[in-house]
Each structure stands twice: as C-alpha cells, then as structure tokens.
Coordinates of C-alpha atoms in Angstrom, one line a residue:
M295 CA 22.2 -28.2 -28.6
L296 CA 25.7 -27.8 -25.6
K297 CA 27.1 -24.7 -24.1
Y298 CA 29.5 -24.1 -21.6
L299 CA 29.7 -21.7 -19.5
L300 CA 32.3 -20.4 -16.7
P301 CA 31.4 -18.4 -13.7
F302 CA 28.2 -17.6 -12.3
V303 CA 25.1 -15.7 -11.6
F304 CA 22.7 -13.4 -9.7
V305 CA 19.2 -15.2 -9.4
S306 CA 15.7 -14.8 -7.9
C307 CA 14.3 -17.9 -7.9
L308 CA 14.3 -21.9 -7.6
L309 CA 12.7 -23.8 -10.7
A310 CA 13.2 -27.2 -10.1
Q311 CA 10.3 -28.3 -8.0
F312 CA 7.9 -31.1 -9.4
K313 CA 4.2 -31.7 -9.1
P314 CA 3.7 -35.6 -8.6
G315 CA 4.0 -37.2 -11.9
A316 CA 7.1 -35.1 -13.2
V317 CA 11.0 -35.7 -13.2
E318 CA 12.1 -36.6 -9.5
R319 CA 15.4 -37.2 -9.7
L320 CA 18.0 -34.3 -10.4
D321 CA 20.9 -35.0 -9.0
F322 CA 24.1 -37.0 -10.6
D323 CA 27.8 -37.5 -9.8
T324 CA 28.9 -36.2 -13.1
V325 CA 28.6 -33.8 -15.3
E326 CA 28.1 -36.2 -17.9
E327 CA 25.7 -37.9 -16.5
A328 CA 23.2 -34.7 -16.1
V329 CA 23.7 -33.6 -19.5
A330 CA 22.4 -37.1 -20.7
F331 CA 19.4 -37.0 -18.4
A332 CA 18.8 -33.6 -19.5
E333 CA 19.0 -34.0 -23.1
K334 CA 16.5 -37.1 -22.9
Q335 CA 13.8 -35.2 -21.3
L336 CA 14.1 -32.5 -23.7
E337 CA 13.7 -34.5 -26.2
G338 CA 10.6 -35.8 -24.9
Q339 CA 12.2 -39.4 -24.5
G340 CA 12.5 -39.1 -20.5
D341 CA 9.9 -39.8 -18.3
A342 CA 8.8 -36.7 -17.5
S343 CA 4.8 -35.3 -17.8
S344 CA 4.3 -33.5 -20.8
G345 CA 4.8 -29.8 -19.2
W346 CA 7.0 -29.3 -16.3
S347 CA 4.9 -27.4 -13.3
F348 CA 7.1 -25.0 -11.0
P349 CA 5.0 -23.7 -8.2
G350 CA 6.1 -20.1 -6.9
C351 CA 7.2 -19.0 -10.1
G352 CA 4.6 -16.7 -11.3
S353 CA 0.7 -16.9 -12.9
P354 CA -0.6 -20.4 -13.5
E355 CA 0.0 -19.7 -17.5
R356 CA 3.8 -19.7 -17.0
Q357 CA 3.7 -22.8 -14.3
R358 CA 2.9 -24.9 -16.9
R359 CA 4.6 -25.3 -20.5
P360 CA 4.8 -27.8 -23.2
K361 CA 8.7 -29.6 -23.1
A362 CA 9.7 -27.3 -26.3
Q363 CA 9.7 -24.3 -24.4
W364 CA 11.9 -25.5 -21.7
A365 CA 16.1 -25.5 -21.4
A366 CA 18.2 -27.3 -19.1
I367 CA 21.1 -25.6 -16.9
I368 CA 23.4 -28.1 -15.4
L369 CA 25.3 -26.4 -12.1
Q370 CA 28.1 -27.8 -10.5
F371 CA 30.5 -25.9 -7.7
K372 CA 33.2 -26.1 -4.8
Y373 CA 34.4 -24.2 -2.1
S374 CA 37.6 -22.1 -2.3
D375 CA 38.3 -24.4 1.3
D376 CA 37.2 -27.7 2.7
F377 CA 33.7 -26.3 3.6
R378 CA 31.2 -29.0 2.6
Q379 CA 27.7 -27.1 3.7
S380 CA 25.5 -26.7 0.7
A381 CA 25.1 -23.5 -0.9
D382 CA 22.1 -21.1 -2.2
V383 CA 21.4 -21.2 -6.0
R384 CA 18.6 -18.8 -7.6
I385 CA 17.7 -18.7 -10.7
N386 CA 15.4 -16.3 -12.0
C387 CA 12.1 -16.3 -12.7
Y388 CA 8.6 -14.8 -11.1
S389 CA 8.8 -15.3 -7.4
P390 CA 12.1 -13.5 -5.3
N391 CA 11.4 -15.5 -2.6
G392 CA 12.3 -18.8 -4.0
S393 CA 15.9 -20.5 -3.6
H394 CA 17.3 -24.4 -3.4
M395 CA 20.2 -25.6 -0.8
L396 CA 23.2 -27.4 -3.9
P397 CA 25.8 -29.4 -2.2
P398 CA 29.3 -28.8 -3.0
G399 CA 30.9 -31.1 -6.1
T400 CA 27.0 -32.6 -6.9
A401 CA 25.8 -31.9 -10.2
R402 CA 22.1 -30.9 -10.3
V403 CA 20.2 -30.5 -13.4
Y404 CA 17.3 -27.4 -13.4
F405 CA 14.8 -26.8 -15.8
V406 CA 13.5 -23.3 -16.8
Y407 CA 11.2 -22.2 -19.1
V408 CA 13.0 -20.0 -22.0
K409 CA 11.8 -16.6 -23.1
P410 CA 14.0 -14.4 -25.6
E411 CA 15.8 -13.0 -22.2
K412 CA 18.5 -13.1 -20.4
I413 CA 18.8 -15.7 -17.0
K414 CA 20.7 -14.6 -14.3
L415 CA 21.8 -16.8 -11.4
R416 CA 23.1 -16.6 -8.2
L417 CA 25.1 -18.5 -5.7
Y418 CA 26.2 -17.6 -2.4
Q419 CA 27.0 -18.9 1.3
T420 CA 27.3 -16.8 4.3
G421 CA 31.1 -15.6 4.7
Y422 CA 32.2 -16.4 1.0
H423 CA 31.8 -14.1 -1.8
D424 CA 28.9 -14.4 -4.2
I425 CA 28.8 -16.0 -7.7
N426 CA 26.7 -13.9 -9.9
R427 CA 26.5 -14.4 -13.7
T428 CA 24.1 -13.1 -16.3
F429 CA 23.7 -15.8 -19.6
E430 CA 21.7 -16.1 -22.6
V431 CA 20.0 -19.4 -23.1
A432 CA 18.1 -20.6 -26.2
Q433 CA 14.8 -23.1 -26.3
G434 CA 16.0 -26.9 -26.1
D435 CA 19.4 -26.0 -25.2
V436 CA 21.6 -27.8 -21.7
L437 CA 23.9 -25.4 -20.3
V438 CA 27.0 -26.2 -18.0
V439 CA 27.9 -24.4 -15.8
D440 CA 30.6 -26.4 -13.7
D441 CA 33.6 -24.6 -12.6
L442 CA 32.5 -22.1 -9.9
V443 CA 33.9 -21.7 -7.0
L444 CA 33.0 -20.1 -3.7
E445 CA 35.8 -18.0 -2.0
K446 CA 36.5 -16.8 1.5
P447 CA 37.7 -13.1 1.6
T448 CA 41.1 -12.5 2.0
A449 CA 43.0 -8.8 3.3
D450 CA 43.2 -8.3 -1.5
T451 CA 39.5 -8.7 -1.8
C452 CA 37.4 -8.0 1.4
A453 CA 34.9 -5.1 1.6
E454 CA 34.2 -3.0 4.5
V455 CA 31.3 -1.0 5.8
V456 CA 31.9 2.2 7.6
G457 CA 29.4 4.7 8.7
R458 CA 27.3 6.4 11.7
V459 CA 24.1 6.7 13.3
W460 CA 21.9 10.0 14.1
L461 CA 19.3 9.8 16.8
E462 CA 16.7 12.6 16.8
G463 CA 16.6 15.0 19.2
E464 CA 19.9 13.7 20.7
K465 CA 23.6 14.8 21.3
N466 CA 24.9 11.2 22.6
H467 CA 24.5 8.6 19.6
A468 CA 25.6 5.6 21.7
G469 CA 24.4 2.3 22.0
V470 CA 22.7 1.8 18.7
S471 CA 22.8 -1.7 17.5
V472 CA 23.8 -2.2 13.9
R473 CA 23.9 -5.6 11.9
L474 CA 25.1 -6.4 8.6
G475 CA 24.3 -10.2 7.7
P476 CA 25.5 -12.5 10.5
Q477 CA 27.8 -9.6 12.1
R478 CA 26.4 -7.2 14.4
T479 CA 28.4 -4.2 16.4
I480 CA 27.5 -1.2 18.5
S481 CA 27.9 2.5 17.6
D482 CA 30.2 5.0 19.8
V483 CA 29.3 8.2 21.1
N484 CA 29.6 9.7 17.8
G485 CA 27.3 7.4 16.7
Q486 CA 30.3 5.8 14.2
F487 CA 30.1 2.2 13.2
R488 CA 32.6 -0.2 11.4
F489 CA 32.6 -3.7 9.9
D490 CA 35.7 -5.4 8.2
G491 CA 36.6 -8.3 6.2
M492 CA 33.1 -8.8 4.4
P493 CA 32.4 -10.6 1.6
A494 CA 31.0 -9.2 -1.7
R495 CA 27.1 -9.8 -2.2
K496 CA 24.5 -8.3 -3.5
G497 CA 21.4 -7.0 -1.4
W498 CA 23.1 -6.7 1.8
R499 CA 20.3 -5.1 4.3
I500 CA 21.8 -3.2 7.2
I501 CA 19.6 -2.5 10.3
A502 CA 20.0 -0.4 13.2
E503 CA 17.9 -0.8 16.3
M504 CA 17.7 0.9 19.4
K505 CA 14.4 1.5 21.7
G506 CA 12.1 4.1 21.5
F507 CA 14.2 5.4 18.0
H508 CA 12.8 4.2 14.1
F509 CA 15.5 3.0 11.5
D510 CA 14.6 2.4 7.9
P511 CA 16.4 -0.8 6.8
A512 CA 19.2 -0.1 4.0
Q513 CA 19.9 -2.1 0.6
F514 CA 23.2 -2.2 -0.6
D515 CA 25.9 -4.0 -2.9
L516 CA 29.1 -4.6 -2.1
Y517 CA 32.1 -5.5 -4.2
R518 CA 35.1 -6.9 -3.7
N519 CA 37.7 -4.3 -2.3
S520 CA 35.6 -1.9 -2.1
S521 CA 34.5 0.7 0.9
E522 CA 31.0 1.4 1.5
L523 CA 29.9 4.6 3.6
R524 CA 26.4 4.3 5.1
I525 CA 24.5 6.8 7.0
L526 CA 21.9 5.7 9.2
S527 CA 18.9 8.1 10.8
G528 CA 16.9 7.2 13.4
Y529 CA 13.8 8.9 14.1
K530 CA 11.5 8.8 17.4
V531 CA 8.9 6.3 17.0
R532 CA 5.9 7.4 16.0
G533 CA 1.9 7.0 16.2
A534 CA -1.4 8.8 16.2
L535 CA -4.2 9.0 18.5
V536 CA -7.6 8.4 16.4
R537 CA -11.1 8.3 16.7
W538 CA -13.2 4.9 14.7
A539 CA -16.6 4.1 14.2
Y540 CA -17.5 0.9 13.0
Q541 CA -21.0 -0.1 11.4
P542 CA -21.3 -3.9 12.6
N543 CA -24.3 -4.1 10.4
E544 CA -24.0 -4.8 6.5
T545 CA -25.2 -1.1 5.6
N546 CA -23.5 2.0 5.3
D547 CA -25.0 4.0 8.0
L548 CA -22.3 5.3 9.8
S549 CA -24.1 7.3 12.7
N550 CA -26.4 5.0 14.2
D551 CA -26.5 1.4 15.9
I552 CA -22.6 2.4 15.4
I553 CA -19.4 1.1 17.7
E554 CA -17.0 4.1 18.5
G555 CA -14.1 4.6 20.4
R556 CA -11.0 6.0 20.2
T557 CA -7.1 4.7 20.6
V558 CA -3.6 4.9 20.2
V559 CA -2.0 3.4 16.9
G560 CA 1.6 2.8 15.6
F561 CA 5.0 3.1 17.7
S562 CA 5.7 -0.1 15.8
P563 CA 7.6 -0.8 12.4
R564 CA 4.5 -2.0 11.0
Q565 CA 0.9 -2.5 12.3
F566 CA -2.1 -4.4 11.2
L567 CA -5.8 -3.4 12.3
R568 CA -9.3 -4.6 11.9
F569 CA -12.5 -3.1 12.8
A570 CA -15.0 -5.1 14.9
E571 CA -15.9 -4.7 18.8
G572 CA -12.7 -2.4 19.0
L573 CA -10.0 -1.5 16.6
L574 CA -7.9 -4.5 17.0
E575 CA -4.5 -6.1 16.3
T576 CA -4.4 -8.8 13.6
N577 CA -2.0 -11.0 11.6
R578 CA -4.2 -12.0 8.9
D579 CA -7.1 -10.1 6.9
Y580 CA -6.5 -6.6 8.1
D581 CA -8.7 -3.0 7.3
L582 CA -5.6 -1.0 7.5
K583 CA -2.0 -0.7 8.3
I584 CA 0.0 1.4 10.1
E585 CA 3.8 1.9 9.2
Q586 CA 6.4 4.4 9.9
R587 CA 8.5 5.2 7.1
G588 CA 11.3 8.2 8.6
Q589 CA 9.9 10.7 9.9
N590 CA 6.3 9.9 8.3
V591 CA 3.6 7.3 9.4
T592 CA 1.6 6.1 6.6
L593 CA -2.0 4.5 6.4
A594 CA -2.2 1.9 4.2
Y595 CA -4.7 -0.9 3.0
E596 CA -3.4 -3.4 0.0
G597 CA -6.6 -4.7 -0.5
F598 CA -8.2 -8.5 -0.1
S599 CA -11.1 -8.1 -2.4
R600 CA -12.6 -6.1 -5.6
K601 CA -14.8 -4.1 -2.9
S602 CA -13.0 -3.3 0.3
G603 CA -10.4 -0.1 0.0
I604 CA -10.3 3.4 1.6
I605 CA -11.2 6.8 0.7
R606 CA -10.0 9.9 2.3
L607 CA -12.5 12.9 2.9
R608 CA -11.3 16.5 3.1
D609 CA -13.5 19.7 4.4
I610 CA -15.9 17.6 6.4
P611 CA -15.7 17.0 10.2
F612 CA -16.2 13.3 11.3
D613 CA -19.4 13.9 12.9
D614 CA -21.0 14.7 9.8
V615 CA -20.1 11.8 8.0
A616 CA -23.4 10.0 8.3
Q617 CA -22.8 7.4 5.4
A618 CA -20.2 5.7 3.8
P619 CA -20.2 7.2 0.1
E620 CA -21.2 4.8 -2.7
V621 CA -18.0 5.0 -4.5
S622 CA -15.1 2.6 -5.6
Y623 CA -13.0 2.0 -2.8
Q624 CA -9.6 1.5 -3.4
P625 CA -6.5 0.4 -2.1
K626 CA -3.7 3.1 -1.4
M627 CA -1.3 4.4 1.0
V628 CA -1.2 8.0 2.6
P629 CA 1.0 9.9 5.4
L630 CA -1.3 10.7 8.1
A631 CA -1.9 14.3 9.3
D632 CA -3.6 15.9 11.8
G633 CA -7.8 16.4 11.1
D634 CA -7.5 13.6 8.4
V635 CA -11.0 11.8 8.0
Y636 CA -11.3 8.2 6.2
V637 CA -13.7 5.7 5.9
F638 CA -13.2 2.0 5.0
R639 CA -14.8 -0.6 3.3
T640 CA -13.7 -3.4 5.0
T641 CA -11.9 -6.6 3.9
D642 CA -15.0 -8.7 3.9
G643 CA -16.4 -5.8 1.5
K644 CA -19.5 -6.2 3.6
H645 CA -18.9 -3.6 6.0
F646 CA -17.9 0.2 6.4
A647 CA -16.2 2.0 9.1
K648 CA -14.5 5.7 9.3
M649 CA -11.6 7.2 11.4
E650 CA -10.4 10.8 12.0
V651 CA -6.6 11.5 13.3
L652 CA -6.7 13.6 16.2
R653 CA -3.3 14.4 16.8
L654 CA 0.3 12.8 16.0
L655 CA 2.3 11.3 18.2
V656 CA 6.2 12.0 18.5
G657 CA 8.3 9.6 20.9
E658 CA 7.2 7.7 24.0
E659 CA 6.4 10.6 26.4
D660 CA 3.9 11.8 23.7
K661 CA 2.2 8.0 23.5
E662 CA 2.2 7.9 27.5
I663 CA 0.2 11.5 27.8
A664 CA -2.6 9.8 24.9
L665 CA -2.9 6.7 26.9
G666 CA -3.3 9.0 30.2
E667 CA -6.2 10.9 28.1
L668 CA -8.0 7.5 27.3
A669 CA -7.8 6.4 31.0
R670 CA -9.4 9.7 32.3
R671 CA -12.2 9.4 29.6
P672 CA -15.8 8.3 30.7
L673 CA -16.5 5.2 29.5
D674 CA -20.2 6.8 28.7
N675 CA -19.0 9.9 26.7
D676 CA -16.9 9.4 23.5
K677 CA -17.4 12.8 21.6

C-alpha cells in the first residue's frame, strides 16, 4: 500500500540503525528506487534478517519485531536556498535523543515499528524554520514524504523573543549572558534582552548565566511571525554545610568504627557525591545528588540498584542515629532544610551512611564563611 504525504513532522528518535546481518543500503537517488526497495523488504523478499533491530528505541521487546509489524517511511527534502548541509531528522520511537542527519536530495528509507497510533516526524536545521507533522501509518505501508522544503526566516515569517532578567538582591541587572540556540546577548542595566529574526521551532531552550547566580533553563516553542516574552529569575547560588558519617564495613552500625566529617555541598547546578574516605565528588555511581532548582537546594538519589536509596528521619538528632534501620531504601528527591537527617544505603547496596544539614548557605559569602569554620576545626574533633 502506497501513501503520499505533503510537508512533515515532529520527531523523537531515529529508527534506522541495523545490527549485522540486516539491511544496510537505505539511501537512493530517486524516490521510485526507495519505494521498490521498501516494498520488497516488507514483503519478505529482500535480504534483511527476519526482524529488524533498532538499538536505543526502548525495551528489548520493542527493539525486535517480525517484519509484518513494520512500515516504511521514505523521506526526501530540499532547502529554499542553495544550502547543502545535512539536516537533522527525527522519527518518534522510545528514545528522546535518537536522531539522524539526512542530506538534501537523498531519498532515504526508514523502517518503523507500527502500533495503532500516530507517528510524529521532525526535520530541522539551524537557521531554518522547523518542519513538523503528525500522520497515521498502518503496518505494511510505504509512506512517501518527498515535498519537504526547509525555509529561511524572512521579515514576514520570523519570530522574536523579548524579556528581562531579575537578580536576587541586586538593583543593577546588567551583564547577564542570555543564550538562545546559537545566538547570545547581554542584558542591559534594567535586565532587558531581545532576539530578532528567530526561526519557528519546537523546544527552544533559553539559558542565562552570571557568576554567583543560578538560573533554571526554560523551554518553549516559537511560531512563525510571533513574539515570545520571557522572565528569567536569577537566584544566588546555594548550598549547605553538612555533617556526615560513613560505615566502611558491611554493617549497619553508624556509631562505631565510622569515618566522619563535615563539608560544604552544592553551589553548582548539579553535584554528584559518593561516600568513601570522605564525601567525594564523582562522575558515576553516585550516592547522592545535590541540585539547585530556583531558590531551593534538593537532595536526590535516582537508584543504581534495588537495594540502594535514602530514608529521611524526623525528630532524632544525628548523634542518636546509632544504626541504619533495616527497611526498604528508595530513590527520592527532597528539598534540603536546616536540621534534616538522612540515612543512605550506598550504590553498591552493601554500605550505609548518614548525613545532617547543619545550615543552608545562600551566596558566595555564606560559602566562604562556612569554609572558614571548617578550616578552624581541630582535626581530632568532629563533634
């Protein structure tokens, strides 16, 4: 069955990556060649394996299906000018990060697993309006989408973004770097900024940066001939002075033979820590994550094993936590507060630790004061 569609779509993942033994030739000079190839494969007459595998597109059960459950999408596009670079194409499956670069003028075959649902496609290139489309396709279909044109923004079709930044505790809001895609500007004394001539696109991310302040990134869609207003709030960087203890032996005893200390955590958008001879920063297998969100500092653990996780204790001092409770430890995220006490089962599922929030810290000055307190502490006294 052959269907022809006009323009084109929002996407979320490339589906045309094959493992050894499956079809490898997917690009053709003409749409007619691509259609003949796709129909032959779907009818089971081609040289493909009995099922196609698409790594990164969800669970193992969804990665491999019989041919009867697939359809083919043939894509071909051009630019409104003489630009020749490949564009990013996305076809929705189960991974938000999968994409593929498609050269203009090439007819490419994508095989997609079809459920009774709509398929979304997206084609985009920096500096051009996105093409987004949603359509339906049945199992065994060959869908041709060959009239796609990526257009440059014009005075009549471009979008604009205007806004201002706000800095906590400041009267002068100048000097904030604001980035939108490849473009960057600096806020004036009133915090105002502006971006003109922007192409229409879904999922724009606007990012503001200034030393000593935290801005949450914002995401939004831009449409042709539209204006978007954004207010970006910059809060002073935050963290916490914490006290911790770690049991290096594989027991739940948190009062004897423990390693303990105090440290300052946070003051970065995201910090990963693990318990060892200290509370150490790490890039993998972390025991806790400290993250600033707006004016809050959060503690999180997302879980690397079924046994590891966090529990929060109430109405018990840090020194009175003599042992880690024999309960289920779960991944969670909570805002930090003065006096909070937590018990951790570490990533390996075999060790325990505890931590107390001694004081929340706001701004670089608070951080420097807390570091000074740590520098004065006697090495043999951590009480």
